[in-house]
Amino acid sequence: MANLCTQAGRWEEAEMLRDKMKKIGLKKIPGTSWIDTGKGLRSFIAKDGSCERSNEMYEMIEGVVESMSDKECIMKQELDEAF
């Protein structure tokens, strides 16, 4: 909700929501992504390096993001936020 408020330019409301979340101890659950490695699907959490093939997966994702950037599919700001 706080992110939605921020995107809508409702900065004070977003800050108030974040403060309430912090006070009650609410934490965001990390999002999980899936990638097909050829040996089945693997799940991973952003910036998690515990998988023995994490480097390989992140290199592949970075290549896709760079390709999308070259084709102007996504904005530079979105790239910066992704990493």
mmCIF file of the C-alpha atoms, coordinates in Angstrom:
data_MODEL
# 
_entry.id   MODEL 
# 
loop_
_atom_site.group_PDB 
_atom_site.id 
_atom_site.type_symbol 
_atom_site.label_atom_id 
_atom_site.label_alt_id 
_atom_site.label_comp_id 
_atom_site.label_asym_id 
_atom_site.label_entity_id 
_atom_site.label_seq_id 
_atom_site.pdbx_PDB_ins_code 
_atom_site.Cartn_x 
_atom_site.Cartn_y 
_atom_site.Cartn_z 
_atom_site.occupancy 
_atom_site.B_iso_or_equiv 
_atom_site.pdbx_formal_charge 
_atom_site.auth_seq_id 
_atom_site.auth_comp_id 
_atom_site.auth_asym_id 
_atom_site.auth_atom_id 
_atom_site.pdbx_PDB_model_num 
ATOM 1  C CA . MET A 1 1  ? 0.000  0.000   0.000   1.00 0.00 ? 1  MET A CA 1 
ATOM 2  C CA . ALA A 1 2  ? 2.827  2.382   0.864   1.00 0.00 ? 2  ALA A CA 1 
ATOM 3  C CA . ASN A 1 3  ? 4.361  1.880   -2.581  1.00 0.00 ? 3  ASN A CA 1 
ATOM 4  C CA . LEU A 1 4  ? 1.018  2.546   -4.253  1.00 0.00 ? 4  LEU A CA 1 
ATOM 5  C CA . CYS A 1 5  ? 0.680  5.783   -2.315  1.00 0.00 ? 5  CYS A CA 1 
ATOM 6  C CA . THR A 1 6  ? 4.207  6.774   -3.311  1.00 0.00 ? 6  THR A CA 1 
ATOM 7  C CA . GLN A 1 7  ? 3.508  6.088   -6.984  1.00 0.00 ? 7  GLN A CA 1 
ATOM 8  C CA . ALA A 1 8  ? 0.393  8.247   -6.719  1.00 0.00 ? 8  ALA A CA 1 
ATOM 9  C CA . GLY A 1 9  ? 2.447  11.086  -5.212  1.00 0.00 ? 9  GLY A CA 1 
ATOM 10 C CA . ARG A 1 10 ? 0.809  10.721  -1.793  1.00 0.00 ? 10 ARG A CA 1 
ATOM 11 C CA . TRP A 1 11 ? 4.114  10.946  0.091   1.00 0.00 ? 11 TRP A CA 1 
ATOM 12 C CA . GLU A 1 12 ? 2.760  11.785  3.549   1.00 0.00 ? 12 GLU A CA 1 
ATOM 13 C CA . GLU A 1 13 ? 0.278  8.934   3.491   1.00 0.00 ? 13 GLU A CA 1 
ATOM 14 C CA . ALA A 1 14 ? 2.989  6.516   2.321   1.00 0.00 ? 14 ALA A CA 1 
ATOM 15 C CA . GLU A 1 15 ? 5.289  7.590   5.154   1.00 0.00 ? 15 GLU A CA 1 
ATOM 16 C CA . MET A 1 16 ? 2.473  7.207   7.666   1.00 0.00 ? 16 MET A CA 1 
ATOM 17 C CA . LEU A 1 17 ? 1.784  3.661   6.419   1.00 0.00 ? 17 LEU A CA 1 
ATOM 18 C CA . ARG A 1 18 ? 5.461  2.730   6.634   1.00 0.00 ? 18 ARG A CA 1 
ATOM 19 C CA . ASP A 1 19 ? 5.615  4.060   10.197  1.00 0.00 ? 19 ASP A CA 1 
ATOM 20 C CA . LYS A 1 20 ? 2.554  1.996   11.170  1.00 0.00 ? 20 LYS A CA 1 
ATOM 21 C CA . MET A 1 21 ? 4.068  -1.107  9.573   1.00 0.00 ? 21 MET A CA 1 
ATOM 22 C CA . LYS A 1 22 ? 7.287  -0.598  11.499  1.00 0.00 ? 22 LYS A CA 1 
ATOM 23 C CA . LYS A 1 23 ? 5.452  -0.067  14.811  1.00 0.00 ? 23 LYS A CA 1 
ATOM 24 C CA . ILE A 1 24 ? 3.467  -3.303  14.552  1.00 0.00 ? 24 ILE A CA 1 
ATOM 25 C CA . GLY A 1 25 ? 6.453  -5.279  13.231  1.00 0.00 ? 25 GLY A CA 1 
ATOM 26 C CA . LEU A 1 26 ? 4.976  -5.983  9.801   1.00 0.00 ? 26 LEU A CA 1 
ATOM 27 C CA . LYS A 1 27 ? 7.601  -6.999  7.272   1.00 0.00 ? 27 LYS A CA 1 
ATOM 28 C CA . LYS A 1 28 ? 7.379  -7.543  3.541   1.00 0.00 ? 28 LYS A CA 1 
ATOM 29 C CA . ILE A 1 29 ? 7.695  -11.157 2.486   1.00 0.00 ? 29 ILE A CA 1 
ATOM 30 C CA . PRO A 1 30 ? 10.443 -11.453 -0.138  1.00 0.00 ? 30 PRO A CA 1 
ATOM 31 C CA . GLY A 1 31 ? 9.175  -12.144 -3.624  1.00 0.00 ? 31 GLY A CA 1 
ATOM 32 C CA . THR A 1 32 ? 10.237 -15.392 -5.254  1.00 0.00 ? 32 THR A CA 1 
ATOM 33 C CA . SER A 1 33 ? 11.133 -15.769 -8.913  1.00 0.00 ? 33 SER A CA 1 
ATOM 34 C CA . TRP A 1 34 ? 11.390 -18.937 -10.952 1.00 0.00 ? 34 TRP A CA 1 
ATOM 35 C CA . ILE A 1 35 ? 13.842 -19.855 -13.684 1.00 0.00 ? 35 ILE A CA 1 
ATOM 36 C CA . ASP A 1 36 ? 13.985 -22.953 -15.892 1.00 0.00 ? 36 ASP A CA 1 
ATOM 37 C CA . THR A 1 37 ? 17.546 -24.244 -15.767 1.00 0.00 ? 37 THR A CA 1 
ATOM 38 C CA . GLY A 1 38 ? 17.065 -27.143 -18.161 1.00 0.00 ? 38 GLY A CA 1 
ATOM 39 C CA . LYS A 1 39 ? 17.081 -29.464 -15.156 1.00 0.00 ? 39 LYS A CA 1 
ATOM 40 C CA . GLY A 1 40 ? 13.758 -28.225 -13.862 1.00 0.00 ? 40 GLY A CA 1 
ATOM 41 C CA . LEU A 1 41 ? 12.435 -25.066 -12.281 1.00 0.00 ? 41 LEU A CA 1 
ATOM 42 C CA . ARG A 1 42 ? 14.475 -23.332 -9.588  1.00 0.00 ? 42 ARG A CA 1 
ATOM 43 C CA . SER A 1 43 ? 13.128 -20.690 -7.258  1.00 0.00 ? 43 SER A CA 1 
ATOM 44 C CA . PHE A 1 44 ? 15.173 -17.851 -5.856  1.00 0.00 ? 44 PHE A CA 1 
ATOM 45 C CA . ILE A 1 45 ? 14.760 -14.666 -3.887  1.00 0.00 ? 45 ILE A CA 1 
ATOM 46 C CA . ALA A 1 46 ? 16.200 -11.370 -5.126  1.00 0.00 ? 46 ALA A CA 1 
ATOM 47 C CA . LYS A 1 47 ? 19.849 -10.944 -4.111  1.00 0.00 ? 47 LYS A CA 1 
ATOM 48 C CA . ASP A 1 48 ? 19.948 -14.434 -2.588  1.00 0.00 ? 48 ASP A CA 1 
ATOM 49 C CA . GLY A 1 49 ? 23.243 -16.128 -3.361  1.00 0.00 ? 49 GLY A CA 1 
ATOM 50 C CA . SER A 1 50 ? 22.654 -19.423 -1.550  1.00 0.00 ? 50 SER A CA 1 
ATOM 51 C CA . CYS A 1 51 ? 22.047 -21.484 -4.703  1.00 0.00 ? 51 CYS A CA 1 
ATOM 52 C CA . GLU A 1 52 ? 25.180 -22.938 -6.276  1.00 0.00 ? 52 GLU A CA 1 
ATOM 53 C CA . ARG A 1 53 ? 24.055 -21.556 -9.652  1.00 0.00 ? 53 ARG A CA 1 
ATOM 54 C CA . SER A 1 54 ? 23.090 -18.064 -8.428  1.00 0.00 ? 54 SER A CA 1 
ATOM 55 C CA . ASN A 1 55 ? 25.840 -16.341 -10.398 1.00 0.00 ? 55 ASN A CA 1 
ATOM 56 C CA . GLU A 1 56 ? 24.735 -18.088 -13.581 1.00 0.00 ? 56 GLU A CA 1 
ATOM 57 C CA . MET A 1 57 ? 21.090 -17.124 -13.036 1.00 0.00 ? 57 MET A CA 1 
ATOM 58 C CA . TYR A 1 58 ? 21.909 -13.480 -12.294 1.00 0.00 ? 58 TYR A CA 1 
ATOM 59 C CA . GLU A 1 59 ? 24.175 -13.230 -15.339 1.00 0.00 ? 59 GLU A CA 1 
ATOM 60 C CA . MET A 1 60 ? 21.337 -14.545 -17.497 1.00 0.00 ? 60 MET A CA 1 
ATOM 61 C CA . ILE A 1 61 ? 18.824 -12.123 -15.974 1.00 0.00 ? 61 ILE A CA 1 
ATOM 62 C CA . GLU A 1 62 ? 21.239 -9.206  -16.379 1.00 0.00 ? 62 GLU A CA 1 
ATOM 63 C CA . GLY A 1 63 ? 21.682 -10.129 -20.051 1.00 0.00 ? 63 GLY A CA 1 
ATOM 64 C CA . VAL A 1 64 ? 17.924 -10.113 -20.585 1.00 0.00 ? 64 VAL A CA 1 
ATOM 65 C CA . VAL A 1 65 ? 17.574 -6.755  -18.816 1.00 0.00 ? 65 VAL A CA 1 
ATOM 66 C CA . GLU A 1 66 ? 20.408 -5.253  -20.904 1.00 0.00 ? 66 GLU A CA 1 
ATOM 67 C CA . SER A 1 67 ? 18.791 -6.560  -24.082 1.00 0.00 ? 67 SER A CA 1 
ATOM 68 C CA . MET A 1 68 ? 15.482 -5.003  -23.074 1.00 0.00 ? 68 MET A CA 1 
ATOM 69 C CA . SER A 1 69 ? 17.245 -1.728  -22.295 1.00 0.00 ? 69 SER A CA 1 
ATOM 70 C CA . ASP A 1 70 ? 18.976 -1.732  -25.691 1.00 0.00 ? 70 ASP A CA 1 
ATOM 71 C CA . LYS A 1 71 ? 15.587 -2.126  -27.332 1.00 0.00 ? 71 LYS A CA 1 
ATOM 72 C CA . GLU A 1 72 ? 14.126 0.596   -25.085 1.00 0.00 ? 72 GLU A CA 1 
ATOM 73 C CA . CYS A 1 73 ? 11.585 -1.830  -23.645 1.00 0.00 ? 73 CYS A CA 1 
ATOM 74 C CA . ILE A 1 74 ? 12.206 -0.504  -20.166 1.00 0.00 ? 74 ILE A CA 1 
ATOM 75 C CA . MET A 1 75 ? 13.347 2.828   -18.832 1.00 0.00 ? 75 MET A CA 1 
ATOM 76 C CA . LYS A 1 76 ? 16.804 3.328   -17.292 1.00 0.00 ? 76 LYS A CA 1 
ATOM 77 C CA . GLN A 1 77 ? 15.230 4.256   -13.950 1.00 0.00 ? 77 GLN A CA 1 
ATOM 78 C CA . GLU A 1 78 ? 13.513 0.864   -13.862 1.00 0.00 ? 78 GLU A CA 1 
ATOM 79 C CA . LEU A 1 79 ? 16.867 -0.801  -14.586 1.00 0.00 ? 79 LEU A CA 1 
ATOM 80 C CA . ASP A 1 80 ? 18.511 1.016   -11.702 1.00 0.00 ? 80 ASP A CA 1 
ATOM 81 C CA . GLU A 1 81 ? 15.715 -0.046  -9.362  1.00 0.00 ? 81 GLU A CA 1 
ATOM 82 C CA . ALA A 1 82 ? 15.968 -3.668  -10.523 1.00 0.00 ? 82 ALA A CA 1 
ATOM 83 C CA . PHE A 1 83 ? 19.543 -3.994  -9.337  1.00 0.00 ? 83 PHE A CA 1 
# 
